[in-house]
Coordinates of C-alpha atoms and ligand atoms in Angstrom, one line a residue:
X1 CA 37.3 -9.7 3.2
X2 CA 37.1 -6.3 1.0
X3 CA 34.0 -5.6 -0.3
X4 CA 33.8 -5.0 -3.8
X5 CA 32.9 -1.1 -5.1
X6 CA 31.6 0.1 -8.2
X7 CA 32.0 3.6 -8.9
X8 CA 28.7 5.6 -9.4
X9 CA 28.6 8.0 -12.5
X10 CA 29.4 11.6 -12.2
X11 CA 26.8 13.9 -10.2
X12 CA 26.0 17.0 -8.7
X13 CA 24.3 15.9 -5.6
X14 CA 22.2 19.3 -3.9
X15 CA 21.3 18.4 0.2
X16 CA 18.6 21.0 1.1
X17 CA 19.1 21.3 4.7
X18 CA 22.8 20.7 4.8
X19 CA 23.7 22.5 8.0
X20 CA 21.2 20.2 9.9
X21 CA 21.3 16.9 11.8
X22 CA 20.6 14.6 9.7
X23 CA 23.0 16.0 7.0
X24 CA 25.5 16.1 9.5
X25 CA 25.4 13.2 11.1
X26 CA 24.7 10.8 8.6
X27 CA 24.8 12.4 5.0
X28 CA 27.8 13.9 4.7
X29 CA 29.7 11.1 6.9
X30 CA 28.2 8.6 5.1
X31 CA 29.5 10.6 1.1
X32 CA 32.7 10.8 2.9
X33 CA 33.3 7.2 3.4
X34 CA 32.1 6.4 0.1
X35 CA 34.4 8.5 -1.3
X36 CA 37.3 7.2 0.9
X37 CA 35.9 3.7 -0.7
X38 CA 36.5 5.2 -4.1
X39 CA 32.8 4.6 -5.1
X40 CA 32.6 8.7 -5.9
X41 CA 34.2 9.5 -9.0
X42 CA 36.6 12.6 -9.1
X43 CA 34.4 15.7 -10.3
X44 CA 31.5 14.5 -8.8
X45 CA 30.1 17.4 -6.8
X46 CA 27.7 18.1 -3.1
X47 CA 26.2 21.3 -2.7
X48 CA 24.9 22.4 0.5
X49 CA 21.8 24.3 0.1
X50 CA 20.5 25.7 3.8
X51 CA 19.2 29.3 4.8
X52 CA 22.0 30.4 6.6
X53 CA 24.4 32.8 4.9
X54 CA 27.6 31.4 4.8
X55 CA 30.1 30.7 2.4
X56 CA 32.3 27.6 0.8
X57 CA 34.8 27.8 3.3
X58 CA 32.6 28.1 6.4
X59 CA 30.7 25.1 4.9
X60 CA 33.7 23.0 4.8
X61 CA 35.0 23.9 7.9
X62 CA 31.5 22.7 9.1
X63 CA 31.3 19.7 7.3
X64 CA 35.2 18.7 9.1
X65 CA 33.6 19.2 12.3
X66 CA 30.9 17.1 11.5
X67 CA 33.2 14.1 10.3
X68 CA 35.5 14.2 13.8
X69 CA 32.1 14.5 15.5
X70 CA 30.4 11.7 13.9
X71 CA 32.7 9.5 12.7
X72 CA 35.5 7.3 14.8
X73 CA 38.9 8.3 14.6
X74 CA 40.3 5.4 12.7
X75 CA 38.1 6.2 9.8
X76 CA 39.4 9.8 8.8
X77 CA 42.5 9.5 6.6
X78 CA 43.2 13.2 6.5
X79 CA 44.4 13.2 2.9
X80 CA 40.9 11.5 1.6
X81 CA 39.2 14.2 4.0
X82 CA 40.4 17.4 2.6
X83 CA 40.0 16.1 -1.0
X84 CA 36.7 15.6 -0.3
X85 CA 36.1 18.6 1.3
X86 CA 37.7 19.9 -1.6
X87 CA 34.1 18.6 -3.4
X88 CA 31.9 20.5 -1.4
X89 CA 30.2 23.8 -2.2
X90 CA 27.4 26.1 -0.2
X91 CA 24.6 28.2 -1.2
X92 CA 22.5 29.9 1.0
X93 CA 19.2 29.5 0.0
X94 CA 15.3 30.6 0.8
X95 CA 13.3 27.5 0.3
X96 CA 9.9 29.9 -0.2
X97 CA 11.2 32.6 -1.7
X98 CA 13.6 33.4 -4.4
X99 CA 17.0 34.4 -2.8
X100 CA 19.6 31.9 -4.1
X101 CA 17.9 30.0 -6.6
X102 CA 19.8 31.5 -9.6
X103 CA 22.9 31.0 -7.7
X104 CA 22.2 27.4 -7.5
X105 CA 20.9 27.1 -11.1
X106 CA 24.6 28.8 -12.1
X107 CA 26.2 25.9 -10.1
X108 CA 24.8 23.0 -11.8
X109 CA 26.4 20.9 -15.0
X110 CA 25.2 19.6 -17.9
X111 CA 25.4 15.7 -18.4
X112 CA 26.2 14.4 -15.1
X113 CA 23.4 13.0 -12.7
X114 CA 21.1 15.6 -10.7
X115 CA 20.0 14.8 -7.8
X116 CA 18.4 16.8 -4.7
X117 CA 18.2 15.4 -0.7
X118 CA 15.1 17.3 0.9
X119 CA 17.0 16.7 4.4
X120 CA 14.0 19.4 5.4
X121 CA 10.6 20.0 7.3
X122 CA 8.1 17.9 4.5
X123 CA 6.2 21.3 4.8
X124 CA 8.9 22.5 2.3
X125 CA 8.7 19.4 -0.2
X126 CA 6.5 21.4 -2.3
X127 CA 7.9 25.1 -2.5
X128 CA 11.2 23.1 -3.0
X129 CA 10.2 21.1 -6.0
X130 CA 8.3 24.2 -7.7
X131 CA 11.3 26.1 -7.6
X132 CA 14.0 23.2 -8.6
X133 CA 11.2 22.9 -11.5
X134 CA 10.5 26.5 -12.0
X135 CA 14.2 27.7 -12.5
X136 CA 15.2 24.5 -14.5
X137 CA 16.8 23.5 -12.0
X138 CA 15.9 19.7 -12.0
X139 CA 14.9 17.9 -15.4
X140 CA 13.8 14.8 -16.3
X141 CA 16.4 12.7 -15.5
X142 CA 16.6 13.9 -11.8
X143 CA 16.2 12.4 -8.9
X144 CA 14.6 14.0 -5.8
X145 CA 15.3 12.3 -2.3
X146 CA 12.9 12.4 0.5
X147 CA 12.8 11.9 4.2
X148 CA 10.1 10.5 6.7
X149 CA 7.9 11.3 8.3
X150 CA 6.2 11.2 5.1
X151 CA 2.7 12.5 6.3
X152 CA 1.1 11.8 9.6
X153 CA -2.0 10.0 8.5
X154 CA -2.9 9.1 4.8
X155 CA -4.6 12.9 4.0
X156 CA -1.0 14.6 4.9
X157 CA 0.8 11.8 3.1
X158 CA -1.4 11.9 -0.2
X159 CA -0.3 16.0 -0.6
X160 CA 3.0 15.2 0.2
X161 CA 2.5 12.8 -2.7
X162 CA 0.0 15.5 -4.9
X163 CA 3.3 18.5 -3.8
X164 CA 6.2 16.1 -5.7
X165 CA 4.0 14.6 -8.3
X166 CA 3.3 18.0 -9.6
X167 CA 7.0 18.3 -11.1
X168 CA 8.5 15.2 -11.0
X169 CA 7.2 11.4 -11.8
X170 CA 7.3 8.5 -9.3
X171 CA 10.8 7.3 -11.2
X172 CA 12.5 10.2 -9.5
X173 CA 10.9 10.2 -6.1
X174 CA 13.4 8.5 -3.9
X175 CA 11.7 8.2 -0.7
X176 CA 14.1 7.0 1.9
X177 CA 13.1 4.3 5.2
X178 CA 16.0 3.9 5.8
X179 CA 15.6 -0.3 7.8
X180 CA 15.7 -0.5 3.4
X181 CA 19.1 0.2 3.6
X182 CA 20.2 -1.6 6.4
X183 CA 22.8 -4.6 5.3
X184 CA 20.9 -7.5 7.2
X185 CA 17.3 -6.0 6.7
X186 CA 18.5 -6.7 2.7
X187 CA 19.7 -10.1 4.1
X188 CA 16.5 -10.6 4.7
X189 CA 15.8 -11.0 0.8
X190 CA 18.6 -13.2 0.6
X191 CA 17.6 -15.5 3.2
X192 CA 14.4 -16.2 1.9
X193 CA 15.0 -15.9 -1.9
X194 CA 18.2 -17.7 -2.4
X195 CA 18.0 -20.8 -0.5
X196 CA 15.6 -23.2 -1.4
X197 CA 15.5 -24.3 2.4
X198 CA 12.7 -22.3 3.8
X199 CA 10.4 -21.0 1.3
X200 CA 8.2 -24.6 0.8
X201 CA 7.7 -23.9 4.8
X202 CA 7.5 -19.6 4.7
X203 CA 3.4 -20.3 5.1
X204 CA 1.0 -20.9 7.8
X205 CA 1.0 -24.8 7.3
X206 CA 4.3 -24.4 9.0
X207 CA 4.7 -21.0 10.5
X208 CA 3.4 -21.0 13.8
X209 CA 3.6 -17.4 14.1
X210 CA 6.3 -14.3 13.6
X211 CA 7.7 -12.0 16.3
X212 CA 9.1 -8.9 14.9
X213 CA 10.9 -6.7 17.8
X214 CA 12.8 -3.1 17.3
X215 CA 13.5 -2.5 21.1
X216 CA 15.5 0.3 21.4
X217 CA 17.4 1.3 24.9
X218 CA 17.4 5.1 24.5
X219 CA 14.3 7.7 25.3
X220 CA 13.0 10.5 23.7
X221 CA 15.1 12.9 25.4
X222 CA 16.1 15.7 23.4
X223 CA 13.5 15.1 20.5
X224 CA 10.8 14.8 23.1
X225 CA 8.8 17.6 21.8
X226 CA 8.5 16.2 18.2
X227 CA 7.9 12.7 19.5
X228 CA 5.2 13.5 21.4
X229 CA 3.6 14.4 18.0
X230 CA 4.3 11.2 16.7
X231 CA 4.4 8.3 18.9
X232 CA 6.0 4.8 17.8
X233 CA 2.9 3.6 15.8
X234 CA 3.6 6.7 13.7
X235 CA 7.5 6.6 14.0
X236 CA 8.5 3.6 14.0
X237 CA 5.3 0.9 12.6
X238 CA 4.2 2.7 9.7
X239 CA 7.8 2.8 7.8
X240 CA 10.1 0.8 9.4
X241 CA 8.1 -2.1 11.2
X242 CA 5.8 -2.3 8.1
X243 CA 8.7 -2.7 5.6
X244 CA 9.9 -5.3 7.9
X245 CA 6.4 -7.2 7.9
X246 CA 6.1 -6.8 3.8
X247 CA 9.6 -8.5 3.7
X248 CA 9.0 -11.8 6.0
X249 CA 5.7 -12.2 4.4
X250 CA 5.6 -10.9 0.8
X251 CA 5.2 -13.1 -2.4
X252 CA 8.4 -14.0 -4.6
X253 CA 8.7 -10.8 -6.9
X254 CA 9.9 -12.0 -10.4
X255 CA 13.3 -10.4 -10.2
X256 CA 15.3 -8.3 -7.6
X257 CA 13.5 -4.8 -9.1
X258 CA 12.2 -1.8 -8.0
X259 CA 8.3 -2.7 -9.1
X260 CA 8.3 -6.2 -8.7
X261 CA 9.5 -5.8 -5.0
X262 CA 7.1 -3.1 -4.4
X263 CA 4.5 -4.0 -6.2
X264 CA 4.6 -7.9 -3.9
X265 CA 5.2 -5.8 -0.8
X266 CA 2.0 -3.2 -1.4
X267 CA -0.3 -6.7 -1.8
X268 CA 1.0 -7.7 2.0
X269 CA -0.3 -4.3 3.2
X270 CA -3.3 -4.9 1.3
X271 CA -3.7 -8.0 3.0
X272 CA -3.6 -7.0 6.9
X273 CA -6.8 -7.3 8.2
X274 CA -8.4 -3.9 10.3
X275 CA -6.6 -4.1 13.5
X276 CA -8.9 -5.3 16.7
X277 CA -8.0 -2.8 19.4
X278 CA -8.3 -5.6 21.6
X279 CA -5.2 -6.8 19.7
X280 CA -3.2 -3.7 20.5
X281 CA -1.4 -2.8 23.5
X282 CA 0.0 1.0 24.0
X283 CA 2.9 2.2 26.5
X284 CA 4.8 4.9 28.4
X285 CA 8.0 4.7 30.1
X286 CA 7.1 6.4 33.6
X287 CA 10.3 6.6 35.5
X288 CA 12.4 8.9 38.2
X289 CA 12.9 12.3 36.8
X290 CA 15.3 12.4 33.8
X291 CA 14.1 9.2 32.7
X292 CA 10.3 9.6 32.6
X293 CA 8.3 10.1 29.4
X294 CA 6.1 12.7 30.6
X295 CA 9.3 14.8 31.8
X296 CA 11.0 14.5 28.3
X297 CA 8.5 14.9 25.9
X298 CA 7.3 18.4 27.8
X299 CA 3.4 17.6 28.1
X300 CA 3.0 16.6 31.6
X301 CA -1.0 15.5 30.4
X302 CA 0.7 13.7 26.9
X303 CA -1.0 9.9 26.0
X304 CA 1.6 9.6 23.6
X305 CA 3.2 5.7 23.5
X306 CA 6.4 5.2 23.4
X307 CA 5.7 1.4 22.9
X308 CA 3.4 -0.7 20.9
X309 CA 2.7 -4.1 20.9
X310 CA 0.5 -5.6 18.5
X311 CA -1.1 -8.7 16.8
X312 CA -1.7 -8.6 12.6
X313 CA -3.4 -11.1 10.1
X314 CA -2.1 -11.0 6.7
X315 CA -5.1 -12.4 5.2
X316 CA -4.4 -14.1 1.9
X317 CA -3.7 -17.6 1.2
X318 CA -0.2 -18.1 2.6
X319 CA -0.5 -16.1 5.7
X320 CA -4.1 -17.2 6.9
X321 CA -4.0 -18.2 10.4
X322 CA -0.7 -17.2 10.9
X323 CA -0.2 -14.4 13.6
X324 CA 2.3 -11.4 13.3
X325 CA 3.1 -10.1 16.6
X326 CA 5.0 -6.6 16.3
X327 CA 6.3 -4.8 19.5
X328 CA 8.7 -1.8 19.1
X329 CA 9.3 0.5 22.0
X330 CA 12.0 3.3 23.6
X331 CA 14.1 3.0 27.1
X332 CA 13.8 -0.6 27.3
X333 CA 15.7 -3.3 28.6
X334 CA 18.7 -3.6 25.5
X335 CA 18.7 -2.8 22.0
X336 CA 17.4 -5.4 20.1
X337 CA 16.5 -5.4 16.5
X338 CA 15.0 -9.3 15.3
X339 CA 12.4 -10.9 13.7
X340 CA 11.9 -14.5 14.7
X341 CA 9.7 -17.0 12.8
X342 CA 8.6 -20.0 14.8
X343 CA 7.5 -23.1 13.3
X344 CA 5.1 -25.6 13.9
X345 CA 5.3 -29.0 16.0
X346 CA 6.1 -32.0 13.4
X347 CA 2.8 -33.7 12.9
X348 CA 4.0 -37.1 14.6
X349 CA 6.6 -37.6 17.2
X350 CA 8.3 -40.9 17.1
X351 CA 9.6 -40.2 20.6
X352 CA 6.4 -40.0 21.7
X353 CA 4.7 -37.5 23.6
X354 CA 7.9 -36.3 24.7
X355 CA 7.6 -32.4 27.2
X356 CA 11.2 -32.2 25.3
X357 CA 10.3 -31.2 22.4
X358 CA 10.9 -27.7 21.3
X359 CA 9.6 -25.3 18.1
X360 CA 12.0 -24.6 15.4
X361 CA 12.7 -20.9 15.6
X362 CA 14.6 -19.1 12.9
X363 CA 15.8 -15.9 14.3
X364 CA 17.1 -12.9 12.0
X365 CA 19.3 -10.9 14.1
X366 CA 19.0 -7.3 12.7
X367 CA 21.2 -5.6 15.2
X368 CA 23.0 -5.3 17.2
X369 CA 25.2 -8.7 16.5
X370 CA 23.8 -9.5 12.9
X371 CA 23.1 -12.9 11.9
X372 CA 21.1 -15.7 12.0
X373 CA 20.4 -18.7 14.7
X374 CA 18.0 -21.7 13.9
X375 CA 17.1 -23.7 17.3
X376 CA 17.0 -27.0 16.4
X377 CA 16.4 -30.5 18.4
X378 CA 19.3 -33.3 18.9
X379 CA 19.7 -35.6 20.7
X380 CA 21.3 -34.7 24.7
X381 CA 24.4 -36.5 24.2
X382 CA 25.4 -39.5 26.6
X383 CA 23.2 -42.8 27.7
X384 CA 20.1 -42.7 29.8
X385 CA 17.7 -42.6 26.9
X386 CA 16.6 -40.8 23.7
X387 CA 16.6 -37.4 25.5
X388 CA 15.9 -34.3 23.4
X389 CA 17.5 -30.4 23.3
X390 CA 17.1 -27.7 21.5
X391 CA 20.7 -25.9 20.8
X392 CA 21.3 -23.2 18.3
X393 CA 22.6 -23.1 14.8
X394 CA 24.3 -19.8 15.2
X395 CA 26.1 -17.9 12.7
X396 CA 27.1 -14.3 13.2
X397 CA 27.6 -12.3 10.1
X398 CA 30.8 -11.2 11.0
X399 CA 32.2 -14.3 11.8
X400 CA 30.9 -15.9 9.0
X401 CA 32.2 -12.9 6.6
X402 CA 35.2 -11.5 8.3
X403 CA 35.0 -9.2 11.5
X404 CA 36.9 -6.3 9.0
X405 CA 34.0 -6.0 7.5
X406 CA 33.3 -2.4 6.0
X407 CA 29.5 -2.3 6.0
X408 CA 28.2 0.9 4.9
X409 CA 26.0 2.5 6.6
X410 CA 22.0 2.3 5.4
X411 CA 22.6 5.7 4.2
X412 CA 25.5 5.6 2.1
X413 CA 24.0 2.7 0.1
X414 CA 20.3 4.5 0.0
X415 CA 22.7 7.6 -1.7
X416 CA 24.4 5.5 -4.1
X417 CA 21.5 3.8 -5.1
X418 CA 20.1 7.2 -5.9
X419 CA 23.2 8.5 -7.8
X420 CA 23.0 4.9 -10.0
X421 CA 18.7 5.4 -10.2
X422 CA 18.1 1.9 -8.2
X423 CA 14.5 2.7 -6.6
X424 CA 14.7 -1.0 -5.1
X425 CA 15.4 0.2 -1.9
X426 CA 12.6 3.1 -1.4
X427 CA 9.1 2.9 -0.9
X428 CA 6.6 4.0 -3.9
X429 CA 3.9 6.4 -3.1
X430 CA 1.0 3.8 -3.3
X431 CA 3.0 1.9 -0.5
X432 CA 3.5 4.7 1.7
X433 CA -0.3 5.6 1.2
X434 CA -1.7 2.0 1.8
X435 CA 0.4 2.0 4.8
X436 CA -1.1 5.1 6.4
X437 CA -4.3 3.4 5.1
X438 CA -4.5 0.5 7.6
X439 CA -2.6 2.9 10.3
X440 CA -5.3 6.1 10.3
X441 CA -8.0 4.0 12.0
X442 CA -5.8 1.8 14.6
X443 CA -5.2 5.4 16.1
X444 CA -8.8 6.5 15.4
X445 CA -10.0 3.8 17.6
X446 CA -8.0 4.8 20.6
X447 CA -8.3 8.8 20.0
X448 CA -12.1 7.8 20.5
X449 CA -11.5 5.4 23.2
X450 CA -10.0 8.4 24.6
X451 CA -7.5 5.7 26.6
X452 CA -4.0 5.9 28.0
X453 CA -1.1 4.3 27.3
X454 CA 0.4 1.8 30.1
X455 CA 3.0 2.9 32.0
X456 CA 5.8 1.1 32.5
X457 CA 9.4 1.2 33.9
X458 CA 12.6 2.4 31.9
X459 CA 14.8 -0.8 31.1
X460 CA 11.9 -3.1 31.4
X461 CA 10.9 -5.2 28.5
X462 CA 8.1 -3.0 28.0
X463 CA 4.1 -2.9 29.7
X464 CA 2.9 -6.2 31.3
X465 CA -0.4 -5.9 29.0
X466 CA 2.5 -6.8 25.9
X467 CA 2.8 -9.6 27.8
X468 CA -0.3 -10.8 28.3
X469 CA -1.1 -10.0 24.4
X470 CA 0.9 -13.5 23.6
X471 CA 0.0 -15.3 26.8
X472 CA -3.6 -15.3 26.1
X473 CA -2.8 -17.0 22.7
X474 CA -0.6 -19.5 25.0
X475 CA 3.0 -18.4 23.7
X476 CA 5.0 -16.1 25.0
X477 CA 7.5 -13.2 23.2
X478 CA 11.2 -13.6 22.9
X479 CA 13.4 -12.4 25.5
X480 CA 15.1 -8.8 25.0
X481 CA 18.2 -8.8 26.6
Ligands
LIG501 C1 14.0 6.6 13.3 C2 13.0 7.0 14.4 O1 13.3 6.6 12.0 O2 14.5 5.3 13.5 C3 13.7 7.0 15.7 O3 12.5 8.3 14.1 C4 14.4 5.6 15.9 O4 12.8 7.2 16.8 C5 15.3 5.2 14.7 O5 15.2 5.7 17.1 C6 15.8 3.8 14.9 O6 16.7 3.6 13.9 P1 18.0 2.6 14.1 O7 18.7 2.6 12.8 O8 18.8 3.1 15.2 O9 17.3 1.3 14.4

């Protein structure tokens, strides 16, 4: 099956911080193979903007590096490469001071779409956006794209917010989690919203409770040092967990629309009641040398987690009484991404009190293996009885839609959507804020509690206290493997 693609308009798209990782490793591959798509009109433009002094053919030659590094083999068609290295230009820029600048300003067109990817240290947001501002650089009709982390508590995320809002307005913020852009995490929308099948039971009459696991099989080696700063409440639950959570449990929005999805998803953050620390459970992976937190991260004394586990109450009417269990941690047992909803016990079994009997879980496979399996009872085939089982309903997205499937990458749609000015897919400032909101005292608590994180072992399924977090409420988590 070939997807269908819709060119974008013309643009001149800027990435500050062009020669770093991120750019390379999943900007520019992810322009690339929209251009190979044909989604990129002819003309349209990407300047690199970084401090080092090099020039257009050094940034090219960079950028062709980058694609053989990051991308597979089978997806360079060296003709569609060099034309669109051919689109590529460089400046060398000072981001707080004013070599550059004019250079850049001399690149830019008239009439075509402006936008500018802060791939950079958030420090640098502001002096960025007074001097895109300052030099005319950026307008009214351009867009500004921003990366996490977007603050580290709610005072560092509200001047982040003051620094952009100075020069541009909240229709050209573009501020990118990117589990947005993911293809099933947007399945996740179509699931709920266009089937009539599970919204009369998406409420806590019929949801037992919700599971939501990101269990991912790497550490923190090489960015040790910056994760250690961070953690995964602040790396992982804040954005990308809590996106999740607004999705599974927000209201209907009116239409498929930038403020009507954020405006239903801000009221579920609204809604979560002040964690209990009681309800919280924090980790370390403590392992032989090359695989132990402590070892990676640099700070031999850190009481950093590198897994949370957690229990939420969305308190409003369709979510009362209806737990949210959350658990997200690095070097465990397999890479898992799912959120699994399990329903209730039908009020009355006609089988009797039958020990067969089995919830109804719908399970959203995120990745890896995208799709979607509903357990459901039948009836064990063969005499001997009415004897119940619970099989699955299983459909794998790429059986189901074709195992050619192109899916782009959550960047390369988050970038188009820019270029087209779709804000669906990025989180408003309010959002962002409320989020850091209900996350600034969770980590108060335990800064005063002045406790550690438990350790556990590197390709477990995480600390036994996780464990005991469900047991005590008599159910147990789903099985990462
Ligand atoms: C990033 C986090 O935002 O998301 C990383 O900083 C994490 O720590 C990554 O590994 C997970 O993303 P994905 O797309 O691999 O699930």
């Amino acid at each position: 099956m070939v997807a269908r693609v819709i060119p974008v308009d013309q643009f001149d798209l800027v990435i500050f911080g062009a020669t770093g990782d991120l750019s390379r490793r999943k900007i520019l591959p992810g322009l690339y193979r929209r251009w190979r798509e044909g989604q990129i009109p002819e003309g349209a433009r990407i300047i690199g903007a970084a401090r080092s002094e090099m020039g257009q053919d050094a940034f090219r030659q960079m950028v062709a590096e980058a694609l053989t590094e990051f991308l597979p083999p089978r997806e360079i068609d060296a003709a569609k490469r060099d034309s669109f290295l051919q689109m590529l230009d460089y400046v060398a820029i000072d981001a707080r001071g004013d070599g550059g600048w004019q250079a850049l300003a001399d690149l830019m067109r008239e009439d075509v779409v402006r936008a500018f990817y802060l791939s950079v240290a958030p420090a640098l947001f502001g002096d960025i956006a007074e001097r895109l501002h300052a030099r005319g650089i950026a307008g009214r009709s351009s867009r500004i794209v921003v990366e996490k982390p977007f603050g580290k508590d709610l005072a560092t995320a509200r001047a982040l917010n003051q620094a952009l809002a100075a020069y541009f307005y909240e229709d050209q913020i573009y501020r990118i989690d990117h589990y947005l852009g993911k293809e099933t995490v947007q399945n996740l929308m179509a699931v709920r919203f266009a089937n009539i099948l599970f919204e009369p039971l998406w409420n806590a009459q019929f949801v037992d409770h919700v599971q939501i696991t990101v269990a991912e099989t790497v550490g923190v080696d090489g960015r040790g040092e910056y994760y250690d700063h961070s953690g995964a409440m602040r790396d992982m639950v804040q954005n990308h967990m809590m996106q999740l959570l607004c999705l599974i449990a927000m209201e209907p929005p009116h239409h498929f629309e930038p403020d009507a999805m954020r405006d239903e998803k801000l009221k579920v953050i609204r809604a979560l009641d002040p964690l209990d620390q009681t309800d919280l459970v924090r980790g370390q992976y403590r392992g032989a040398e090359g695989d132990d937190y402590l070892a990676q991260s640099g700070n031999p004394d850190s009481v950093t987690e590198s897994f949370i586990a957690m229990k939420l109450h969305v308190s409003n009417w369709r979510w009362k009484g209806t737990p949210f269990y959350l658990r997200t941690g690095k070097r465990l047992k397999a890479r898992v991404s799912e959120i699994a909803i399990t329903f209730k016990e039908p009020p009355h079994s006609i089988f009797g009190e039958s020990k067969q009997w089995r919830e109804n879980v719908l399970v959203i496979r995120l990745q890896p293996d995208e799709g979607m399996d509903l357990r459901v009872m039948i009836k064990e085939p063969g005499p001997g009885g009415m004897r119940l089982k619970d099989v699955a309903l299983d459909m794998s997205f790429a059986e189901a839609l074709g195992n050619d499937l192109d899916v782009p990458d959550a960047y390369e749609r988050l970038i188009m959507d820019v270029i087209r000015g779709n804000q669906t897919l990025f989180m408003r400032g309010d959002e962002v804020e409320a989020a850091w909101a209900w996350v600034d005292p969770v980590i108060a608590g335990w800064e005063a509690r002045e406790d550690s994180p438990e350790p556990y072992e590197p390709g477990s399924t995480g600390p036994e206290g996780a464990l005991m977090l469900l047991h005590r409420d008599g159910r147990r988590w789903r099985e990462i493997r």
